[in-house]
């Protein structure tokens, strides 16, 4: 595609400009203005627009599931290399189906867009928010130790409980259930398995009454007072313990 | 890592607490294993405060640091000792934070793989504590041998080490040597101490993946040991027939089963 210039105007793998422009138009994207002054720049701007389209969810503007998994895989790799953990938060809107059934899909779409807007406003610049399913969202929290991830995810989740959305004369009050996990450089894992773990935490939140964030605290390696007392109970005759 | 079957067994000798006799035990066990016909390499894995070379009376020109920083190959840094085994010495004085970069850990791993064919067992003489270097070498090893003494502080540190390796590195199997036990009943002391640790680990460290502790043996307090250290000799060099030297040979025999 890049070879399409003044010297070779009709290469074999040429970009179908008409179709590309139609795709962008249908997606509601801004159409690059074609002046004919510089074919390279114009084609590049169309390619850029198509690339941008290919990684984003058309409805919410968040990144899509394909790109999300690529980012998550990169962060898992980074964790293995540097040891710095990465948090993964999965958010699912509670009772979303009944909203669709009661108010229609257009209202459902507005809800999804509102959730996406809240996510964008509440996350850090380095985080990546994605729509990974119908009403399921995820946020990648790079360089977060468990304590940092819990803090960040709690702050994000607080934006959804409740999420108030005015729809005409009606005011919807929604909640969301969320699950949080983090990478562990001692336990290599792929992005799909990590999302599955986060889903498990999210389902636990649903089972526990919804509208909450669930995560499993990492096991503490600190020796408790009970362990200490139990250890020191040993009496060895003639050794330091028995003296 | 723990369950991999490899021809060359990597054994990390660790302790948690310092001063429990880890380096002395490593050197003596390595010599005994060598006398059993095993090809043994000892890596001084106390990268910050190495002193195995001093104990063995050798003066290395190159160290593992030189190799890891590209100044020589790992093979060039390995020196044969008069004790029957080879030594990969380390340097002293480098702060821990400067040691374990990702490049170095990758290099270490590949070096260990390249040495597999030359040795039956590679022993890591790790430093004290539960720093990144100690935990990394323990993670690289097939067997983790924990040296513990009857002192409460040693017991506490041994338990803390087991807990970290179990919870963070998913290691379940630990070999133990109880050192500096009361000479009057050192065998019973070892059994009692390890039984006690077993009770504590089974009570506090979960049942899904239980911790398994195996006592290799107990070593009594003996003035022959400080004497040997002062003279930079191994116990078998001072008197191969002495009970303590024979005891070390027995422990090496137990360990040898795992090297085969």
Short mmCIF file of C-alpha atoms in Angstrom, two decimals:
data_model
loop_
_atom_site.label_atom_id
_atom_site.label_comp_id
_atom_site.label_asym_id
_atom_site.label_seq_id
_atom_site.Cartn_x
_atom_site.Cartn_y
_atom_site.Cartn_z
CA UNK A 1 0.00 0.00 0.00
CA UNK A 2 2.85 2.36 0.82
CA UNK A 3 4.12 2.04 -2.77
CA UNK A 4 1.19 3.97 -4.07
CA UNK A 5 2.85 7.16 -5.27
CA UNK A 6 3.33 9.20 -8.41
CA UNK A 7 5.92 6.82 -9.85
CA UNK A 8 3.74 3.70 -9.45
CA UNK A 9 0.13 4.79 -9.27
CA UNK A 10 -1.33 1.29 -9.70
CA UNK A 11 0.65 -1.24 -7.63
CA UNK A 12 -0.68 -4.76 -7.18
CA UNK A 13 -1.78 -4.37 -3.58
CA UNK A 14 -3.26 -0.97 -3.98
CA UNK A 15 -5.65 0.39 -1.40
CA UNK A 16 -9.22 0.63 -2.59
CA UNK A 17 -9.62 4.29 -1.67
CA UNK A 18 -13.31 4.41 -2.41
CA UNK A 19 -14.03 1.43 -0.18
CA UNK A 20 -11.69 2.70 2.54
CA UNK A 21 -13.41 6.06 2.59
CA UNK A 22 -16.79 4.38 2.75
CA UNK A 23 -15.68 2.25 5.72
CA UNK A 24 -14.48 5.35 7.55
CA UNK A 25 -17.65 7.23 6.69
CA UNK A 26 -19.87 4.39 7.93
CA UNK A 27 -17.88 4.30 11.16
CA UNK A 28 -18.60 7.99 11.64
CA UNK A 29 -14.94 8.88 11.22
CA UNK A 30 -13.59 12.10 9.84
CA UNK A 31 -12.81 11.60 6.15
CA UNK A 32 -9.33 12.73 5.12
CA UNK A 33 -9.58 15.43 2.47
CA UNK A 34 -8.19 14.23 -0.85
CA UNK A 35 -6.71 17.14 -2.76
CA UNK A 36 -4.49 15.16 -5.11
CA UNK A 37 -1.48 17.29 -4.13
CA UNK A 38 0.46 14.54 -2.37
CA UNK A 39 -0.81 11.00 -2.86
CA UNK A 40 1.61 9.56 -0.25
CA UNK A 41 0.38 11.80 2.54
CA UNK A 42 -3.24 11.28 1.60
CA UNK A 43 -2.96 7.51 1.49
CA UNK A 44 -1.06 7.52 4.76
CA UNK A 45 -3.81 9.55 6.43
CA UNK A 46 -6.38 6.99 5.24
CA UNK A 47 -4.21 4.12 6.49
CA UNK A 48 -3.83 5.86 9.85
CA UNK A 49 -7.58 6.31 10.07
CA UNK A 50 -8.16 2.64 9.21
CA UNK A 51 -5.57 1.50 11.76
CA UNK A 52 -7.21 3.64 14.41
CA UNK A 53 -10.56 2.17 13.48
CA UNK A 54 -9.22 -1.37 13.65
CA UNK A 55 -8.14 -1.08 17.28
CA UNK A 56 -11.10 0.80 18.70
CA UNK A 57 -14.61 -0.18 19.60
CA UNK A 58 -16.92 1.79 17.32
CA UNK A 59 -19.58 2.45 19.94
CA UNK A 60 -17.57 3.52 22.97
CA UNK A 61 -14.28 4.66 21.49
CA UNK A 62 -12.37 2.43 23.90
CA UNK A 63 -9.86 -0.04 22.48
CA UNK A 64 -11.35 -3.30 21.27
CA UNK A 65 -10.72 -6.80 22.58
CA UNK A 66 -8.06 -7.64 19.96
CA UNK A 67 -5.91 -4.65 20.76
CA UNK A 68 -6.58 -5.06 24.48
CA UNK A 69 -5.10 -8.57 24.46
CA UNK A 70 -2.04 -7.32 22.59
CA UNK A 71 -1.47 -4.60 25.21
CA UNK A 72 -2.07 -7.02 28.07
CA UNK A 73 0.38 -9.54 26.60
CA UNK A 74 3.00 -6.80 26.35
CA UNK A 75 2.43 -5.81 29.99
CA UNK A 76 2.71 -9.43 31.13
CA UNK A 77 6.04 -9.64 29.28
CA UNK A 78 7.16 -6.43 30.91
CA UNK A 79 6.27 -7.81 34.33
CA UNK A 80 8.32 -10.95 33.70
CA UNK A 81 11.26 -8.78 32.71
CA UNK A 82 11.10 -6.06 35.36
CA UNK A 83 9.20 -7.70 38.20
CA UNK A 84 6.78 -4.75 38.36
CA UNK A 85 3.26 -6.14 38.54
CA UNK A 86 0.39 -5.08 36.31
CA UNK A 87 -3.20 -4.93 37.52
CA UNK A 88 -6.18 -6.03 35.45
CA UNK A 89 -9.67 -4.84 36.34
CA UNK A 90 -12.79 -6.26 34.68
CA UNK A 91 -16.07 -4.34 34.99
CA UNK A 92 -19.51 -5.67 34.14
CA UNK A 93 -22.68 -3.56 34.30
CA UNK A 94 -25.25 -5.10 36.62
CA UNK A 95 -28.63 -6.04 35.11
CA UNK A 96 -27.68 -4.65 31.71
CA UNK A 97 -29.95 -7.07 29.88
CA UNK A 98 -33.03 -5.73 31.65
CA UNK A 99 -32.06 -2.18 30.57
CA UNK A 100 -31.91 -3.31 26.97
CA UNK A 101 -35.17 -5.22 27.33
CA UNK A 102 -36.98 -2.38 29.10
CA UNK A 103 -35.66 0.72 27.37
CA UNK A 104 -34.37 -0.63 24.07
CA UNK A 105 -30.95 -1.02 22.53
CA UNK A 106 -30.44 2.67 21.88
CA UNK A 107 -30.66 3.32 25.61
CA UNK A 108 -28.35 0.37 26.18
CA UNK A 109 -25.85 1.99 23.84
CA UNK A 110 -26.05 5.27 25.74
CA UNK A 111 -25.35 3.38 28.95
CA UNK A 112 -22.30 1.71 27.41
CA UNK A 113 -21.02 5.07 26.16
CA UNK A 114 -21.55 6.60 29.62
CA UNK A 115 -19.62 3.79 31.26
CA UNK A 116 -16.79 4.27 28.77
CA UNK A 117 -16.73 8.00 29.46
CA UNK A 118 -16.51 7.36 33.22
CA UNK A 119 -13.67 4.94 32.69
CA UNK A 120 -11.74 7.42 30.57
CA UNK A 121 -12.18 10.10 33.20
CA UNK A 122 -11.16 7.96 36.15
CA UNK A 123 -8.11 6.10 34.86
CA UNK A 124 -4.48 7.18 34.74
CA UNK A 125 -2.79 8.24 31.51
CA UNK A 126 -0.80 5.01 31.35
CA UNK A 127 -3.87 2.78 31.80
CA UNK A 128 -5.67 1.14 28.88
CA UNK A 129 -9.47 0.86 28.95
CA UNK A 130 -11.21 -1.57 26.64
CA UNK A 131 -14.62 -2.93 25.81
CA UNK A 132 -13.99 -6.66 25.72
CA UNK A 133 -17.55 -7.95 25.47
CA UNK A 134 -21.17 -6.79 25.23
CA UNK A 135 -21.37 -5.00 28.58
CA UNK A 136 -17.99 -6.07 29.85
CA UNK A 137 -15.11 -3.64 30.14
CA UNK A 138 -11.52 -3.97 31.28
CA UNK A 139 -8.76 -1.66 32.38
CA UNK A 140 -5.08 -2.58 32.28
CA UNK A 141 -3.21 -0.95 35.15
CA UNK A 142 0.50 -1.14 34.30
CA UNK A 143 3.23 -0.91 36.92
CA UNK A 144 0.91 -1.46 39.85
CA UNK A 145 1.88 -3.49 42.87
CA UNK A 146 -1.16 -5.19 44.42
CA UNK A 147 -1.66 -2.31 46.87
CA UNK A 148 -1.49 0.28 44.06
CA UNK A 149 -3.85 -1.77 41.89
CA UNK A 150 -6.38 -2.12 44.72
CA UNK A 151 -6.24 1.63 45.31
CA UNK A 152 -6.66 2.46 41.60
CA UNK A 153 -9.41 -0.09 41.02
CA UNK A 154 -11.36 1.02 44.10
CA UNK A 155 -11.25 4.60 42.87
CA UNK A 156 -12.43 3.60 39.40
CA UNK A 157 -15.16 1.35 40.78
CA UNK A 158 -16.47 4.11 43.04
CA UNK A 159 -17.36 6.05 39.87
CA UNK A 160 -19.90 3.37 38.97
CA UNK A 161 -21.76 2.95 42.21
CA UNK A 162 -24.11 4.31 41.30
CA UNK A 163 -23.77 5.45 37.73
CA UNK A 164 -26.56 7.96 37.15
CA UNK A 165 -27.65 8.43 33.53
CA UNK A 166 -30.53 10.67 32.53
CA UNK A 167 -32.47 9.23 29.57
CA UNK A 168 -35.14 11.71 28.60
CA UNK A 169 -37.49 12.00 31.57
CA UNK A 170 -36.05 8.87 33.15
CA UNK A 171 -33.01 8.74 35.37
CA UNK A 172 -31.26 5.39 35.36
CA UNK A 173 -29.21 4.40 38.37
CA UNK A 174 -26.87 1.61 37.53
CA UNK A 175 -24.22 -0.31 39.36
CA UNK A 176 -21.33 -2.44 38.19
CA UNK A 177 -19.54 -5.50 39.51
CA UNK A 178 -15.80 -5.67 39.12
CA UNK A 179 -12.94 -8.12 39.56
CA UNK A 180 -9.29 -7.30 40.02
CA UNK A 181 -6.20 -9.45 39.58
CA UNK A 182 -2.55 -8.71 38.98
CA UNK A 183 0.37 -10.36 37.28
CA UNK A 184 3.01 -12.26 39.18
CA UNK A 185 6.46 -12.45 37.62
CA UNK A 186 6.97 -15.82 39.33
CA UNK A 187 3.95 -17.27 37.57
CA UNK A 188 3.97 -16.70 33.80
CA UNK A 189 0.45 -16.50 32.39
CA UNK A 190 -1.10 -15.52 29.07
CA UNK A 191 -3.55 -12.67 28.63
CA UNK A 192 -6.57 -14.92 28.13
CA UNK A 193 -5.92 -16.79 31.37
CA UNK A 194 -5.40 -13.52 33.24
CA UNK A 195 -8.73 -12.16 31.96
CA UNK A 196 -10.35 -15.41 33.01
CA UNK A 197 -8.97 -14.96 36.52
CA UNK A 198 -10.31 -11.40 36.62
CA UNK A 199 -13.67 -12.71 35.38
CA UNK A 200 -13.75 -15.17 38.26
CA UNK A 201 -13.31 -12.32 40.71
CA UNK A 202 -16.01 -10.34 38.90
CA UNK A 203 -18.42 -13.31 39.08
CA UNK A 204 -17.67 -13.54 42.77
CA UNK A 205 -18.73 -9.90 43.06
CA UNK A 206 -21.99 -10.75 41.24
CA UNK A 207 -22.66 -13.71 43.53
CA UNK A 208 -21.92 -11.60 46.58
CA UNK A 209 -24.74 -9.18 45.77
CA UNK A 210 -23.31 -7.13 42.85
CA UNK A 211 -22.19 -3.50 42.97
CA UNK A 212 -18.80 -4.37 44.42
CA UNK A 213 -15.18 -4.93 43.57
CA UNK A 214 -13.69 -8.33 44.41
CA UNK A 215 -10.07 -9.39 44.52
CA UNK A 216 -8.03 -11.93 46.38
CA UNK A 217 -5.38 -10.44 48.60
CA UNK A 218 -1.93 -11.84 47.87
CA UNK A 219 -0.77 -14.20 50.55
CA UNK A 220 1.27 -12.35 53.11
CA UNK A 221 4.72 -13.68 53.79
CA UNK A 222 4.94 -11.72 57.03
CA UNK A 223 5.22 -13.99 60.06
CA UNK A 224 2.18 -13.49 62.28
CA UNK A 225 2.33 -13.37 66.06
CA UNK A 226 0.54 -16.73 66.14
CA UNK A 227 3.17 -18.32 63.90
CA UNK A 228 5.92 -16.75 65.95
CA UNK A 229 4.50 -18.09 69.21
CA UNK A 230 4.03 -21.54 67.72
CA UNK A 231 7.61 -21.60 66.42
CA UNK A 232 9.06 -20.52 69.76
CA UNK A 233 7.16 -23.23 71.63
CA UNK A 234 9.85 -25.76 70.71
CA UNK A 235 11.91 -26.94 73.66
CA UNK A 236 15.13 -28.72 72.86
CA UNK A 237 17.07 -30.15 75.73
CA UNK A 238 20.62 -28.90 75.91
CA UNK A 239 20.20 -26.55 72.99
CA UNK A 240 19.49 -22.86 72.82
CA UNK A 241 15.75 -23.46 73.07
CA UNK A 242 16.00 -25.47 76.22
CA UNK A 243 18.26 -23.18 78.13
CA UNK B 1 11.54 -25.94 37.99
CA UNK B 2 11.25 -28.14 41.06
CA UNK B 3 9.82 -31.14 39.25
CA UNK B 4 11.98 -31.04 36.14
CA UNK B 5 14.12 -34.08 35.65
CA UNK B 6 17.57 -33.08 34.53
CA UNK B 7 20.79 -34.94 34.49
CA UNK B 8 22.60 -32.25 36.39
CA UNK B 9 20.97 -31.53 39.70
CA UNK B 10 21.13 -27.97 40.91
CA UNK B 11 21.13 -27.78 44.68
CA UNK B 12 20.79 -24.45 46.47
CA UNK B 13 22.13 -24.37 50.02
CA UNK B 14 20.37 -21.58 51.88
CA UNK B 15 19.61 -20.74 55.49
CA UNK B 16 17.79 -17.48 56.07
CA UNK B 17 19.98 -16.65 59.06
CA UNK B 18 23.69 -16.07 58.59
CA UNK B 19 26.43 -17.83 60.54
CA UNK B 20 24.76 -21.23 60.66
CA UNK B 21 27.58 -22.99 58.84
CA UNK B 22 26.16 -22.99 55.35
CA UNK B 23 29.41 -22.38 53.48
CA UNK B 24 31.36 -24.91 55.57
CA UNK B 25 28.68 -27.53 54.95
CA UNK B 26 28.60 -26.74 51.22
CA UNK B 27 32.36 -27.13 50.85
CA UNK B 28 32.50 -30.34 52.88
CA UNK B 29 29.51 -31.88 51.11
CA UNK B 30 30.98 -30.96 47.71
CA UNK B 31 34.26 -32.67 48.62
CA UNK B 32 32.45 -35.78 49.86
CA UNK B 33 30.28 -35.95 46.74
CA UNK B 34 33.42 -35.60 44.63
CA UNK B 35 35.02 -38.47 46.53
CA UNK B 36 31.98 -40.55 45.57
CA UNK B 37 32.92 -39.98 41.94
CA UNK B 38 30.51 -37.14 41.21
CA UNK B 39 31.55 -34.22 39.07
CA UNK B 40 30.69 -31.25 41.21
CA UNK B 41 30.70 -27.52 40.58
CA UNK B 42 30.16 -25.16 43.49
CA UNK B 43 28.98 -21.68 42.61
CA UNK B 44 29.56 -19.05 45.22
CA UNK B 45 26.09 -17.58 45.01
CA UNK B 46 26.71 -15.11 47.81
CA UNK B 47 27.33 -12.54 45.12
CA UNK B 48 27.61 -9.61 47.50
CA UNK B 49 29.73 -11.16 50.26
CA UNK B 50 31.46 -14.16 48.77
CA UNK B 51 33.96 -16.06 50.90
CA UNK B 52 34.01 -19.62 49.67
CA UNK B 53 37.33 -18.93 47.97
CA UNK B 54 38.81 -17.87 51.31
CA UNK B 55 37.54 -21.00 53.02
CA UNK B 56 39.04 -23.13 50.27
CA UNK B 57 42.33 -21.25 50.28
CA UNK B 58 42.19 -20.24 46.62
CA UNK B 59 42.81 -16.83 45.12
CA UNK B 60 40.67 -16.47 42.02
CA UNK B 61 41.76 -14.08 39.31
CA UNK B 62 38.36 -14.07 37.66
CA UNK B 63 34.94 -14.31 39.25
CA UNK B 64 31.32 -14.81 38.33
CA UNK B 65 31.01 -11.02 38.27
CA UNK B 66 33.62 -10.78 35.52
CA UNK B 67 31.80 -13.43 33.53
CA UNK B 68 28.38 -11.87 34.01
CA UNK B 69 29.73 -8.53 32.86
CA UNK B 70 31.39 -9.96 29.77
CA UNK B 71 35.01 -9.65 30.89
CA UNK B 72 35.53 -13.40 30.55
CA UNK B 73 33.49 -16.49 29.87
CA UNK B 74 31.93 -18.42 32.72
CA UNK B 75 34.17 -21.37 31.87
CA UNK B 76 37.25 -19.16 32.23
CA UNK B 77 36.16 -18.11 35.71
CA UNK B 78 35.73 -21.70 36.91
CA UNK B 79 38.74 -22.98 38.81
CA UNK B 80 39.53 -26.50 39.92
CA UNK B 81 40.19 -26.82 43.64
CA UNK B 82 42.43 -29.26 45.45
CA UNK B 83 39.31 -30.60 47.18
CA UNK B 84 38.10 -32.53 44.13
CA UNK B 85 35.45 -30.16 42.86
CA UNK B 86 35.37 -27.04 40.71
CA UNK B 87 34.54 -23.59 42.00
CA UNK B 88 32.95 -20.63 40.33
CA UNK B 89 33.97 -17.88 42.74
CA UNK B 90 32.19 -14.59 43.30
CA UNK B 91 33.43 -11.18 44.36
CA UNK B 92 32.70 -9.18 47.45
CA UNK B 93 31.46 -5.71 48.11
CA UNK B 94 28.81 -5.29 45.44
CA UNK B 95 25.48 -4.10 46.80
CA UNK B 96 22.64 -6.52 46.11
CA UNK B 97 20.69 -4.02 44.04
CA UNK B 98 23.49 -3.85 41.50
CA UNK B 99 23.50 -7.57 40.90
CA UNK B 100 20.35 -9.03 39.50
CA UNK B 101 19.45 -7.26 36.32
CA UNK B 102 17.25 -9.13 33.87
CA UNK B 103 20.19 -9.46 31.47
CA UNK B 104 22.28 -11.10 34.17
CA UNK B 105 19.57 -13.54 35.23
CA UNK B 106 19.09 -14.60 31.60
CA UNK B 107 22.84 -15.00 31.20
CA UNK B 108 23.05 -17.00 34.40
CA UNK B 109 20.32 -19.33 33.25
CA UNK B 110 21.96 -19.92 29.88
CA UNK B 111 25.35 -20.46 31.51
CA UNK B 112 23.92 -23.05 33.86
CA UNK B 113 22.40 -24.85 30.90
CA UNK B 114 25.72 -24.84 29.07
CA UNK B 115 27.45 -26.36 32.11
CA UNK B 116 24.94 -29.18 32.47
CA UNK B 117 26.97 -31.70 30.50
CA UNK B 118 30.12 -31.12 32.51
CA UNK B 119 28.81 -31.77 36.00
CA UNK B 120 26.60 -34.24 37.85
CA UNK B 121 25.57 -31.59 40.34
CA UNK B 122 25.92 -27.85 40.72
CA UNK B 123 25.79 -26.54 44.27
CA UNK B 124 24.81 -22.91 44.94
CA UNK B 125 26.28 -21.58 48.16
CA UNK B 126 23.75 -18.79 48.69
CA UNK B 127 24.09 -15.87 51.02
CA UNK B 128 22.08 -15.21 54.16
CA UNK B 129 18.72 -13.52 54.15
CA UNK B 130 15.87 -13.63 51.69
CA UNK B 131 17.09 -11.07 49.18
CA UNK B 132 16.48 -11.29 45.44
CA UNK B 133 19.78 -13.08 44.78
CA UNK B 134 19.14 -15.82 47.34
CA UNK B 135 15.57 -16.34 46.15
CA UNK B 136 16.65 -16.35 42.51
CA UNK B 137 19.26 -19.05 43.06
CA UNK B 138 16.78 -21.08 45.10
CA UNK B 139 14.32 -20.74 42.23
CA UNK B 140 16.95 -21.94 39.76
CA UNK B 141 17.68 -25.04 41.84
CA UNK B 142 16.03 -28.44 41.63
CA UNK B 143 16.66 -29.06 45.31
CA UNK B 144 16.64 -26.54 48.12
CA UNK B 145 18.77 -27.53 51.10
CA UNK B 146 18.08 -25.44 54.14
CA UNK B 147 20.68 -25.28 56.93
CA UNK B 148 19.16 -24.52 60.30
CA UNK B 149 20.49 -24.53 63.86
CA UNK B 150 18.52 -25.05 67.08
CA UNK B 151 18.73 -21.34 67.87
CA UNK B 152 15.29 -19.71 67.89
CA UNK B 153 16.49 -17.01 65.50
CA UNK B 154 17.68 -19.60 63.00
CA UNK B 155 14.43 -21.53 63.31
CA UNK B 156 12.42 -18.37 62.73
CA UNK B 157 14.49 -17.37 59.70
CA UNK B 158 14.31 -20.87 58.24
CA UNK B 159 10.53 -20.84 58.56
CA UNK B 160 10.32 -17.36 56.98
CA UNK B 161 12.48 -18.55 54.08
CA UNK B 162 10.30 -21.62 53.56
CA UNK B 163 7.18 -19.46 53.69
CA UNK B 164 8.43 -17.02 51.05
CA UNK B 165 9.66 -19.75 48.71
CA UNK B 166 6.41 -21.67 49.15
CA UNK B 167 4.04 -18.76 48.67
CA UNK B 168 5.89 -16.69 46.10
CA UNK B 169 7.86 -19.32 44.22
CA UNK B 170 5.50 -22.27 44.69
CA UNK B 171 8.25 -24.47 46.13
CA UNK B 172 6.96 -27.29 48.29
CA UNK B 173 9.98 -29.53 48.91
CA UNK B 174 12.84 -28.68 51.20
CA UNK B 175 15.78 -30.71 52.44
CA UNK B 176 17.11 -29.79 55.86
CA UNK B 177 20.37 -30.15 57.71
CA UNK B 178 20.30 -29.27 61.39
CA UNK B 179 23.70 -27.89 62.32
CA UNK B 180 25.36 -26.97 65.62
CA UNK B 181 23.13 -29.33 67.61
CA UNK B 182 23.87 -30.47 71.14
CA UNK B 183 26.52 -33.21 70.71
CA UNK B 184 24.90 -35.34 73.42
CA UNK B 185 21.80 -35.97 71.32
CA UNK B 186 22.20 -34.19 68.04
CA UNK B 187 20.24 -36.80 66.09
CA UNK B 188 17.18 -36.40 68.32
CA UNK B 189 17.53 -32.65 68.17
CA UNK B 190 17.42 -32.72 64.38
CA UNK B 191 14.36 -34.95 64.30
CA UNK B 192 12.54 -32.86 66.93
CA UNK B 193 13.34 -29.60 65.21
CA UNK B 194 12.21 -30.75 61.77
CA UNK B 195 9.08 -32.38 63.23
CA UNK B 196 8.30 -29.06 64.86
CA UNK B 197 8.81 -27.18 61.59
CA UNK B 198 6.59 -29.72 59.83
CA UNK B 199 3.81 -29.10 62.34
CA UNK B 200 4.09 -25.35 61.89
CA UNK B 201 4.18 -25.45 58.09
CA UNK B 202 1.24 -27.84 57.88
CA UNK B 203 -0.73 -25.62 60.25
CA UNK B 204 0.03 -22.25 58.66
CA UNK B 205 1.08 -22.76 55.06
CA UNK B 206 -2.04 -24.31 53.61
CA UNK B 207 -3.00 -27.79 52.61
CA UNK B 208 -3.57 -27.45 48.84
CA UNK B 209 0.14 -27.71 48.15
CA UNK B 210 1.60 -28.95 51.42
CA UNK B 211 5.18 -28.20 52.34
CA UNK B 212 7.32 -31.32 52.56
CA UNK B 213 10.41 -31.21 54.76
CA UNK B 214 13.01 -33.96 54.64
CA UNK B 215 15.74 -34.15 57.22
CA UNK B 216 19.03 -35.09 55.55
CA UNK B 217 20.83 -35.25 58.85
CA UNK B 218 22.12 -33.46 61.94
CA UNK B 219 25.59 -32.17 62.68
CA UNK B 220 26.76 -31.64 66.27
CA UNK B 221 28.63 -28.64 67.57
CA UNK B 222 32.28 -29.63 67.36
CA UNK B 223 35.47 -27.65 67.99
CA UNK B 224 36.95 -29.39 64.95
CA UNK B 225 34.87 -27.15 62.71
CA UNK B 226 36.24 -23.73 63.79
CA UNK B 227 39.68 -25.35 63.80
CA UNK B 228 39.21 -26.46 60.18
CA UNK B 229 37.98 -23.02 59.14
CA UNK B 230 40.96 -21.32 60.75
CA UNK B 231 43.29 -23.62 58.83
CA UNK B 232 41.28 -23.37 55.61
CA UNK B 233 40.85 -27.08 55.55
CA UNK B 234 37.95 -29.42 55.14
CA UNK B 235 37.08 -31.85 57.90
CA UNK B 236 38.21 -34.83 55.83
CA UNK B 237 41.59 -33.17 55.31
CA UNK B 238 42.22 -32.81 59.03
CA UNK B 239 41.21 -36.36 59.86
CA UNK B 240 39.24 -38.41 57.33
CA UNK B 241 38.42 -40.96 60.03
CA UNK B 242 37.06 -38.45 62.53
CA UNK B 243 33.37 -38.98 63.40
CA UNK B 244 32.44 -35.58 62.02
CA UNK B 245 34.13 -36.25 58.67
CA UNK B 246 32.35 -39.61 58.50
CA UNK B 247 29.07 -37.92 59.32
CA UNK B 248 29.52 -35.46 56.48
CA UNK B 249 30.18 -38.39 54.17
CA UNK B 250 26.92 -39.96 55.33
CA UNK B 251 25.00 -36.77 54.57
CA UNK B 252 26.67 -36.59 51.17
CA UNK B 253 25.56 -40.19 50.60
CA UNK B 254 21.95 -39.20 51.26
CA UNK B 255 22.30 -36.26 48.90
CA UNK B 256 24.05 -38.41 46.32
CA UNK B 257 20.88 -40.45 45.83
CA UNK B 258 19.27 -37.30 44.48
CA UNK B 259 22.18 -36.54 42.20
CA UNK B 260 22.04 -39.94 40.50
#
